[in-house]
mmCIF file with all atom_site columns, C-alpha atoms in Angstrom:
data_model
loop_
_atom_site.group_PDB
_atom_site.id
_atom_site.type_symbol
_atom_site.label_atom_id
_atom_site.label_alt_id
_atom_site.label_comp_id
_atom_site.label_asym_id
_atom_site.label_entity_id
_atom_site.label_seq_id
_atom_site.pdbx_PDB_ins_code
_atom_site.Cartn_x
_atom_site.Cartn_y
_atom_site.Cartn_z
_atom_site.occupancy
_atom_site.B_iso_or_equiv
_atom_site.pdbx_formal_charge
_atom_site.auth_seq_id
_atom_site.auth_comp_id
_atom_site.auth_asym_id
_atom_site.auth_atom_id
_atom_site.pdbx_PDB_model_num
ATOM 1   C CA . UNK A 1 1   ? 209.858 -67.101 183.899 1.00 0.00 ? 831 UNK A CA 1
ATOM 2   C CA . UNK A 1 2   ? 213.251 -68.445 182.891 1.00 0.00 ? 832 UNK A CA 1
ATOM 3   C CA . UNK A 1 3   ? 216.478 -67.341 181.962 1.00 0.00 ? 833 UNK A CA 1
ATOM 4   C CA . UNK A 1 4   ? 219.265 -68.677 180.234 1.00 0.00 ? 834 UNK A CA 1
ATOM 5   C CA . UNK A 1 5   ? 221.993 -67.695 182.223 1.00 0.00 ? 835 UNK A CA 1
ATOM 6   C CA . UNK A 1 6   ? 225.595 -69.320 183.409 1.00 0.00 ? 836 UNK A CA 1
ATOM 7   C CA . UNK A 1 7   ? 226.105 -67.528 186.519 1.00 0.00 ? 837 UNK A CA 1
ATOM 8   C CA . UNK A 1 8   ? 224.072 -65.759 189.054 1.00 0.00 ? 838 UNK A CA 1
ATOM 9   C CA . UNK A 1 9   ? 225.738 -62.621 188.108 1.00 0.00 ? 839 UNK A CA 1
ATOM 10  C CA . UNK A 1 10  ? 224.303 -63.124 184.083 1.00 0.00 ? 840 UNK A CA 1
ATOM 11  C CA . UNK A 1 11  ? 220.815 -64.005 186.013 1.00 0.00 ? 841 UNK A CA 1
ATOM 12  C CA . UNK A 1 12  ? 220.562 -60.853 187.713 1.00 0.00 ? 842 UNK A CA 1
ATOM 13  C CA . UNK A 1 13  ? 221.841 -59.069 184.805 1.00 0.00 ? 843 UNK A CA 1
ATOM 14  C CA . UNK A 1 14  ? 218.266 -60.639 182.691 1.00 0.00 ? 844 UNK A CA 1
ATOM 15  C CA . UNK A 1 15  ? 215.555 -59.591 185.399 1.00 0.00 ? 845 UNK A CA 1
ATOM 16  C CA . UNK A 1 16  ? 213.429 -56.744 185.020 1.00 0.00 ? 846 UNK A CA 1
ATOM 17  C CA . UNK A 1 17  ? 215.047 -53.337 186.053 1.00 0.00 ? 847 UNK A CA 1
ATOM 18  C CA . UNK A 1 18  ? 212.602 -52.447 188.734 1.00 0.00 ? 848 UNK A CA 1
ATOM 19  C CA . UNK A 1 19  ? 213.447 -56.089 190.345 1.00 0.00 ? 849 UNK A CA 1
ATOM 20  C CA . UNK A 1 20  ? 217.274 -55.920 189.961 1.00 0.00 ? 850 UNK A CA 1
ATOM 21  C CA . UNK A 1 21  ? 217.574 -53.890 193.352 1.00 0.00 ? 851 UNK A CA 1
ATOM 22  C CA . UNK A 1 22  ? 215.389 -56.516 194.952 1.00 0.00 ? 852 UNK A CA 1
ATOM 23  C CA . UNK A 1 23  ? 216.942 -59.605 193.858 1.00 0.00 ? 853 UNK A CA 1
ATOM 24  C CA . UNK A 1 24  ? 220.500 -57.931 194.502 1.00 0.00 ? 854 UNK A CA 1
ATOM 25  C CA . UNK A 1 25  ? 219.285 -57.035 198.396 1.00 0.00 ? 855 UNK A CA 1
ATOM 26  C CA . UNK A 1 26  ? 217.983 -60.604 198.444 1.00 0.00 ? 856 UNK A CA 1
ATOM 27  C CA . UNK A 1 27  ? 220.978 -62.030 197.183 1.00 0.00 ? 857 UNK A CA 1
ATOM 28  C CA . UNK A 1 28  ? 223.298 -60.392 199.539 1.00 0.00 ? 858 UNK A CA 1
ATOM 29  C CA . UNK A 1 29  ? 221.294 -61.206 202.693 1.00 0.00 ? 859 UNK A CA 1
ATOM 30  C CA . UNK A 1 30  ? 221.360 -64.893 201.677 1.00 0.00 ? 860 UNK A CA 1
ATOM 31  C CA . UNK A 1 31  ? 224.963 -64.917 200.736 1.00 0.00 ? 861 UNK A CA 1
ATOM 32  C CA . UNK A 1 32  ? 225.697 -63.178 204.143 1.00 0.00 ? 862 UNK A CA 1
ATOM 33  C CA . UNK A 1 33  ? 223.693 -65.497 206.534 1.00 0.00 ? 863 UNK A CA 1
ATOM 34  C CA . UNK A 1 34  ? 223.722 -68.647 205.056 1.00 0.00 ? 864 UNK A CA 1
ATOM 35  C CA . UNK A 1 35  ? 225.891 -70.755 207.480 1.00 0.00 ? 865 UNK A CA 1
ATOM 36  C CA . UNK A 1 36  ? 229.526 -71.983 206.254 1.00 0.00 ? 866 UNK A CA 1
ATOM 37  C CA . UNK A 1 37  ? 229.410 -74.705 203.459 1.00 0.00 ? 867 UNK A CA 1
ATOM 38  C CA . UNK A 1 38  ? 226.558 -73.356 201.524 1.00 0.00 ? 868 UNK A CA 1
ATOM 39  C CA . UNK A 1 39  ? 227.348 -72.514 197.908 1.00 0.00 ? 869 UNK A CA 1
ATOM 40  C CA . UNK A 1 40  ? 225.479 -70.480 195.662 1.00 0.00 ? 870 UNK A CA 1
ATOM 41  C CA . UNK A 1 41  ? 224.946 -71.262 191.769 1.00 0.00 ? 871 UNK A CA 1
ATOM 42  C CA . UNK A 1 42  ? 222.409 -71.615 189.558 1.00 0.00 ? 872 UNK A CA 1
ATOM 43  C CA . UNK A 1 43  ? 220.151 -74.536 189.960 1.00 0.00 ? 873 UNK A CA 1
ATOM 44  C CA . UNK A 1 44  ? 216.681 -75.159 188.078 1.00 0.00 ? 874 UNK A CA 1
ATOM 45  C CA . UNK A 1 45  ? 217.323 -71.740 186.041 1.00 0.00 ? 875 UNK A CA 1
ATOM 46  C CA . UNK A 1 46  ? 217.325 -69.829 189.259 1.00 0.00 ? 876 UNK A CA 1
ATOM 47  C CA . UNK A 1 47  ? 219.613 -68.985 191.992 1.00 0.00 ? 877 UNK A CA 1
ATOM 48  C CA . UNK A 1 48  ? 220.423 -71.463 193.777 1.00 0.00 ? 878 UNK A CA 1
ATOM 49  C CA . UNK A 1 49  ? 222.195 -72.072 197.399 1.00 0.00 ? 879 UNK A CA 1
ATOM 50  C CA . UNK A 1 50  ? 222.964 -75.684 197.834 1.00 0.00 ? 880 UNK A CA 1
ATOM 51  C CA . UNK A 1 51  ? 225.259 -78.315 199.436 1.00 0.00 ? 881 UNK A CA 1
ATOM 52  C CA . UNK A 1 52  ? 228.219 -78.694 196.732 1.00 0.00 ? 882 UNK A CA 1
ATOM 53  C CA . UNK A 1 53  ? 229.398 -82.336 195.944 1.00 0.00 ? 883 UNK A CA 1
ATOM 54  C CA . UNK A 1 54  ? 232.810 -81.089 198.214 1.00 0.00 ? 884 UNK A CA 1
ATOM 55  C CA . UNK A 1 55  ? 230.647 -81.610 201.421 1.00 0.00 ? 885 UNK A CA 1
ATOM 56  C CA . UNK A 1 56  ? 227.870 -84.215 199.977 1.00 0.00 ? 886 UNK A CA 1
ATOM 57  C CA . UNK A 1 57  ? 229.170 -86.312 196.934 1.00 0.00 ? 887 UNK A CA 1
ATOM 58  C CA . UNK A 1 58  ? 226.198 -88.119 196.599 1.00 0.00 ? 888 UNK A CA 1
ATOM 59  C CA . UNK A 1 59  ? 224.315 -85.032 195.250 1.00 0.00 ? 889 UNK A CA 1
ATOM 60  C CA . UNK A 1 60  ? 220.282 -84.919 195.155 1.00 0.00 ? 890 UNK A CA 1
ATOM 61  C CA . UNK A 1 61  ? 218.892 -88.274 194.885 1.00 0.00 ? 891 UNK A CA 1
ATOM 62  C CA . UNK A 1 62  ? 216.697 -87.386 191.636 1.00 0.00 ? 892 UNK A CA 1
ATOM 63  C CA . UNK A 1 63  ? 219.462 -86.811 189.664 1.00 0.00 ? 893 UNK A CA 1
ATOM 64  C CA . UNK A 1 64  ? 223.064 -87.250 191.451 1.00 0.00 ? 894 UNK A CA 1
ATOM 65  C CA . UNK A 1 65  ? 224.549 -84.611 189.226 1.00 0.00 ? 895 UNK A CA 1
ATOM 66  C CA . UNK A 1 66  ? 223.249 -82.036 191.033 1.00 0.00 ? 896 UNK A CA 1
ATOM 67  C CA . UNK A 1 67  ? 224.247 -80.597 194.309 1.00 0.00 ? 897 UNK A CA 1
ATOM 68  C CA . UNK A 1 68  ? 222.210 -80.996 197.181 1.00 0.00 ? 898 UNK A CA 1
ATOM 69  C CA . UNK A 1 69  ? 219.424 -78.144 196.667 1.00 0.00 ? 899 UNK A CA 1
ATOM 70  C CA . UNK A 1 70  ? 218.813 -75.901 200.207 1.00 0.00 ? 900 UNK A CA 1
ATOM 71  C CA . UNK A 1 71  ? 217.240 -72.541 198.761 1.00 0.00 ? 901 UNK A CA 1
ATOM 72  C CA . UNK A 1 72  ? 216.253 -70.972 195.577 1.00 0.00 ? 902 UNK A CA 1
ATOM 73  C CA . UNK A 1 73  ? 215.744 -67.378 194.419 1.00 0.00 ? 903 UNK A CA 1
ATOM 74  C CA . UNK A 1 74  ? 213.645 -66.341 191.554 1.00 0.00 ? 904 UNK A CA 1
ATOM 75  C CA . UNK A 1 75  ? 212.137 -63.609 189.783 1.00 0.00 ? 905 UNK A CA 1
ATOM 76  C CA . UNK A 1 76  ? 208.730 -65.328 187.953 1.00 0.00 ? 906 UNK A CA 1
ATOM 77  C CA . UNK A 1 77  ? 206.215 -63.452 185.974 1.00 0.00 ? 907 UNK A CA 1
ATOM 78  C CA . UNK A 1 78  ? 203.985 -62.014 188.503 1.00 0.00 ? 908 UNK A CA 1
ATOM 79  C CA . UNK A 1 79  ? 206.582 -62.354 192.280 1.00 0.00 ? 909 UNK A CA 1
ATOM 80  C CA . UNK A 1 80  ? 210.030 -62.837 193.172 1.00 0.00 ? 910 UNK A CA 1
ATOM 81  C CA . UNK A 1 81  ? 210.016 -66.347 194.874 1.00 0.00 ? 911 UNK A CA 1
ATOM 82  C CA . UNK A 1 82  ? 212.201 -67.686 197.561 1.00 0.00 ? 912 UNK A CA 1
ATOM 83  C CA . UNK A 1 83  ? 212.225 -71.441 197.809 1.00 0.00 ? 913 UNK A CA 1
ATOM 84  C CA . UNK A 1 84  ? 213.633 -73.072 201.315 1.00 0.00 ? 914 UNK A CA 1
ATOM 85  C CA . UNK A 1 85  ? 213.609 -76.561 201.512 1.00 0.00 ? 915 UNK A CA 1
ATOM 86  C CA . UNK A 1 86  ? 214.129 -76.348 205.119 1.00 0.00 ? 916 UNK A CA 1
ATOM 87  C CA . UNK A 1 87  ? 210.700 -74.676 205.773 1.00 0.00 ? 917 UNK A CA 1
ATOM 88  C CA . UNK A 1 88  ? 209.260 -77.521 203.713 1.00 0.00 ? 918 UNK A CA 1
ATOM 89  C CA . UNK A 1 89  ? 210.923 -80.703 205.480 1.00 0.00 ? 919 UNK A CA 1
ATOM 90  C CA . UNK A 1 90  ? 211.381 -79.478 208.842 1.00 0.00 ? 920 UNK A CA 1
ATOM 91  C CA . UNK A 1 91  ? 207.862 -78.633 210.509 1.00 0.00 ? 921 UNK A CA 1
ATOM 92  C CA . UNK A 1 92  ? 209.181 -76.574 213.437 1.00 0.00 ? 922 UNK A CA 1
ATOM 93  C CA . UNK A 1 93  ? 210.792 -74.100 211.145 1.00 0.00 ? 923 UNK A CA 1
ATOM 94  C CA . UNK A 1 94  ? 207.717 -73.848 209.033 1.00 0.00 ? 924 UNK A CA 1
ATOM 95  C CA . UNK A 1 95  ? 205.586 -73.177 212.169 1.00 0.00 ? 925 UNK A CA 1
ATOM 96  C CA . UNK A 1 96  ? 208.331 -70.610 213.206 1.00 0.00 ? 926 UNK A CA 1
ATOM 97  C CA . UNK A 1 97  ? 208.493 -68.755 209.963 1.00 0.00 ? 927 UNK A CA 1
ATOM 98  C CA . UNK A 1 98  ? 204.249 -68.611 209.688 1.00 0.00 ? 928 UNK A CA 1
ATOM 99  C CA . UNK A 1 99  ? 204.466 -67.359 213.192 1.00 0.00 ? 929 UNK A CA 1
ATOM 100 C CA . UNK A 1 100 ? 206.807 -64.453 212.620 1.00 0.00 ? 930 UNK A CA 1
ATOM 101 C CA . UNK A 1 101 ? 205.828 -63.241 209.488 1.00 0.00 ? 931 UNK A CA 1
ATOM 102 C CA . UNK A 1 102 ? 202.869 -61.324 210.286 1.00 0.00 ? 932 UNK A CA 1
ATOM 103 C CA . UNK A 1 103 ? 205.056 -59.729 213.138 1.00 0.00 ? 933 UNK A CA 1
ATOM 104 C CA . UNK A 1 104 ? 207.580 -58.361 210.385 1.00 0.00 ? 934 UNK A CA 1
ATOM 105 C CA . UNK A 1 105 ? 205.238 -57.483 207.207 1.00 0.00 ? 935 UNK A CA 1
ATOM 106 C CA . UNK A 1 106 ? 202.039 -55.398 206.921 1.00 0.00 ? 936 UNK A CA 1
ATOM 107 C CA . UNK A 1 107 ? 201.441 -58.092 203.964 1.00 0.00 ? 937 UNK A CA 1
ATOM 108 C CA . UNK A 1 108 ? 199.529 -61.450 204.174 1.00 0.00 ? 938 UNK A CA 1
ATOM 109 C CA . UNK A 1 109 ? 202.043 -64.603 203.944 1.00 0.00 ? 939 UNK A CA 1
ATOM 110 C CA . UNK A 1 110 ? 201.609 -65.996 200.219 1.00 0.00 ? 940 UNK A CA 1
ATOM 111 C CA . UNK A 1 111 ? 203.081 -69.335 200.809 1.00 0.00 ? 941 UNK A CA 1
ATOM 112 C CA . UNK A 1 112 ? 202.963 -72.963 199.207 1.00 0.00 ? 942 UNK A CA 1
ATOM 113 C CA . UNK A 1 113 ? 205.261 -76.017 200.475 1.00 0.00 ? 943 UNK A CA 1
ATOM 114 C CA . UNK A 1 114 ? 208.523 -74.443 200.292 1.00 0.00 ? 944 UNK A CA 1
ATOM 115 C CA . UNK A 1 115 ? 208.044 -71.429 198.207 1.00 0.00 ? 945 UNK A CA 1
ATOM 116 C CA . UNK A 1 116 ? 207.524 -67.731 199.561 1.00 0.00 ? 946 UNK A CA 1
ATOM 117 C CA . UNK A 1 117 ? 206.164 -65.658 197.114 1.00 0.00 ? 947 UNK A CA 1
ATOM 118 C CA . UNK A 1 118 ? 206.310 -61.529 197.401 1.00 0.00 ? 948 UNK A CA 1
ATOM 119 C CA . UNK A 1 119 ? 204.277 -60.284 194.599 1.00 0.00 ? 949 UNK A CA 1
ATOM 120 C CA . UNK A 1 120 ? 204.181 -57.041 196.637 1.00 0.00 ? 950 UNK A CA 1
ATOM 121 C CA . UNK A 1 121 ? 207.944 -55.844 197.156 1.00 0.00 ? 951 UNK A CA 1
ATOM 122 C CA . UNK A 1 122 ? 207.582 -53.002 199.111 1.00 0.00 ? 952 UNK A CA 1
ATOM 123 C CA . UNK A 1 123 ? 207.019 -54.885 202.506 1.00 0.00 ? 953 UNK A CA 1
ATOM 124 C CA . UNK A 1 124 ? 209.740 -57.992 202.052 1.00 0.00 ? 954 UNK A CA 1
ATOM 125 C CA . UNK A 1 125 ? 210.838 -59.092 206.037 1.00 0.00 ? 955 UNK A CA 1
ATOM 126 C CA . UNK A 1 126 ? 214.486 -58.847 204.990 1.00 0.00 ? 956 UNK A CA 1
ATOM 127 C CA . UNK A 1 127 ? 215.445 -59.250 208.655 1.00 0.00 ? 957 UNK A CA 1
ATOM 128 C CA . UNK A 1 128 ? 213.107 -62.451 208.752 1.00 0.00 ? 958 UNK A CA 1
ATOM 129 C CA . UNK A 1 129 ? 214.636 -63.979 205.367 1.00 0.00 ? 959 UNK A CA 1
ATOM 130 C CA . UNK A 1 130 ? 218.252 -63.147 207.201 1.00 0.00 ? 960 UNK A CA 1
ATOM 131 C CA . UNK A 1 131 ? 216.930 -65.210 210.178 1.00 0.00 ? 961 UNK A CA 1
ATOM 132 C CA . UNK A 1 132 ? 215.680 -67.974 208.434 1.00 0.00 ? 962 UNK A CA 1
ATOM 133 C CA . UNK A 1 133 ? 218.723 -68.324 206.433 1.00 0.00 ? 963 UNK A CA 1
ATOM 134 C CA . UNK A 1 134 ? 220.718 -68.729 209.803 1.00 0.00 ? 964 UNK A CA 1
ATOM 135 C CA . UNK A 1 135 ? 218.477 -71.579 211.205 1.00 0.00 ? 965 UNK A CA 1
ATOM 136 C CA . UNK A 1 136 ? 219.716 -74.601 209.547 1.00 0.00 ? 966 UNK A CA 1
ATOM 137 C CA . UNK A 1 137 ? 223.598 -75.485 209.527 1.00 0.00 ? 967 UNK A CA 1
ATOM 138 C CA . UNK A 1 138 ? 224.651 -77.729 206.303 1.00 0.00 ? 968 UNK A CA 1
ATOM 139 C CA . UNK A 1 139 ? 225.015 -80.686 208.741 1.00 0.00 ? 969 UNK A CA 1
ATOM 140 C CA . UNK A 1 140 ? 221.437 -80.091 209.883 1.00 0.00 ? 970 UNK A CA 1
ATOM 141 C CA . UNK A 1 141 ? 220.391 -80.022 206.193 1.00 0.00 ? 971 UNK A CA 1
ATOM 142 C CA . UNK A 1 142 ? 222.085 -83.261 205.560 1.00 0.00 ? 972 UNK A CA 1
ATOM 143 C CA . UNK A 1 143 ? 220.515 -85.072 208.324 1.00 0.00 ? 973 UNK A CA 1
ATOM 144 C CA . UNK A 1 144 ? 217.095 -83.600 207.537 1.00 0.00 ? 974 UNK A CA 1
ATOM 145 C CA . UNK A 1 145 ? 217.177 -84.468 203.872 1.00 0.00 ? 975 UNK A CA 1
ATOM 146 C CA . UNK A 1 146 ? 218.496 -88.103 204.370 1.00 0.00 ? 976 UNK A CA 1
ATOM 147 C CA . UNK A 1 147 ? 215.956 -88.533 207.108 1.00 0.00 ? 977 UNK A CA 1
ATOM 148 C CA . UNK A 1 148 ? 213.407 -87.725 204.846 1.00 0.00 ? 978 UNK A CA 1
ATOM 149 C CA . UNK A 1 149 ? 214.499 -89.877 201.798 1.00 0.00 ? 979 UNK A CA 1
ATOM 150 C CA . UNK A 1 150 ? 214.786 -92.844 203.858 1.00 0.00 ? 980 UNK A CA 1
ATOM 151 C CA . UNK A 1 151 ? 211.128 -92.526 204.790 1.00 0.00 ? 981 UNK A CA 1
ATOM 152 C CA . UNK A 1 152 ? 210.259 -93.032 201.457 1.00 0.00 ? 982 UNK A CA 1
#
């Protein structure tokens, strides 16, 4: 589902009532655990966590007007989704996450390239999400991103 919002607060206000506490908790965990330099806002009609132009003026190569994306959080039709670009771009981080997930959740991991889907929200491994948020600094993310686009 897409929401027409101009701020993170407006986004959260529009999602279904039963999901508000979960999105709010995930949002707080992300904000409390992302390293200094990342900012929260909206991008791609989702809650977004990104490297602002003040740190990385080049912006996102697909659209330099956009800040460099890192994570997104969304309430979709059938799930709550967490998108983490670092998991997609850094194999070691992906491997770590996939190995840790079953240790911290009774549910099977439902994951695409960068998308972690929570269809059942009763067993979200919040501690694992917090740890994942702390794994990459802004500078590490910029270096991974720049290395990836140079290869293209």
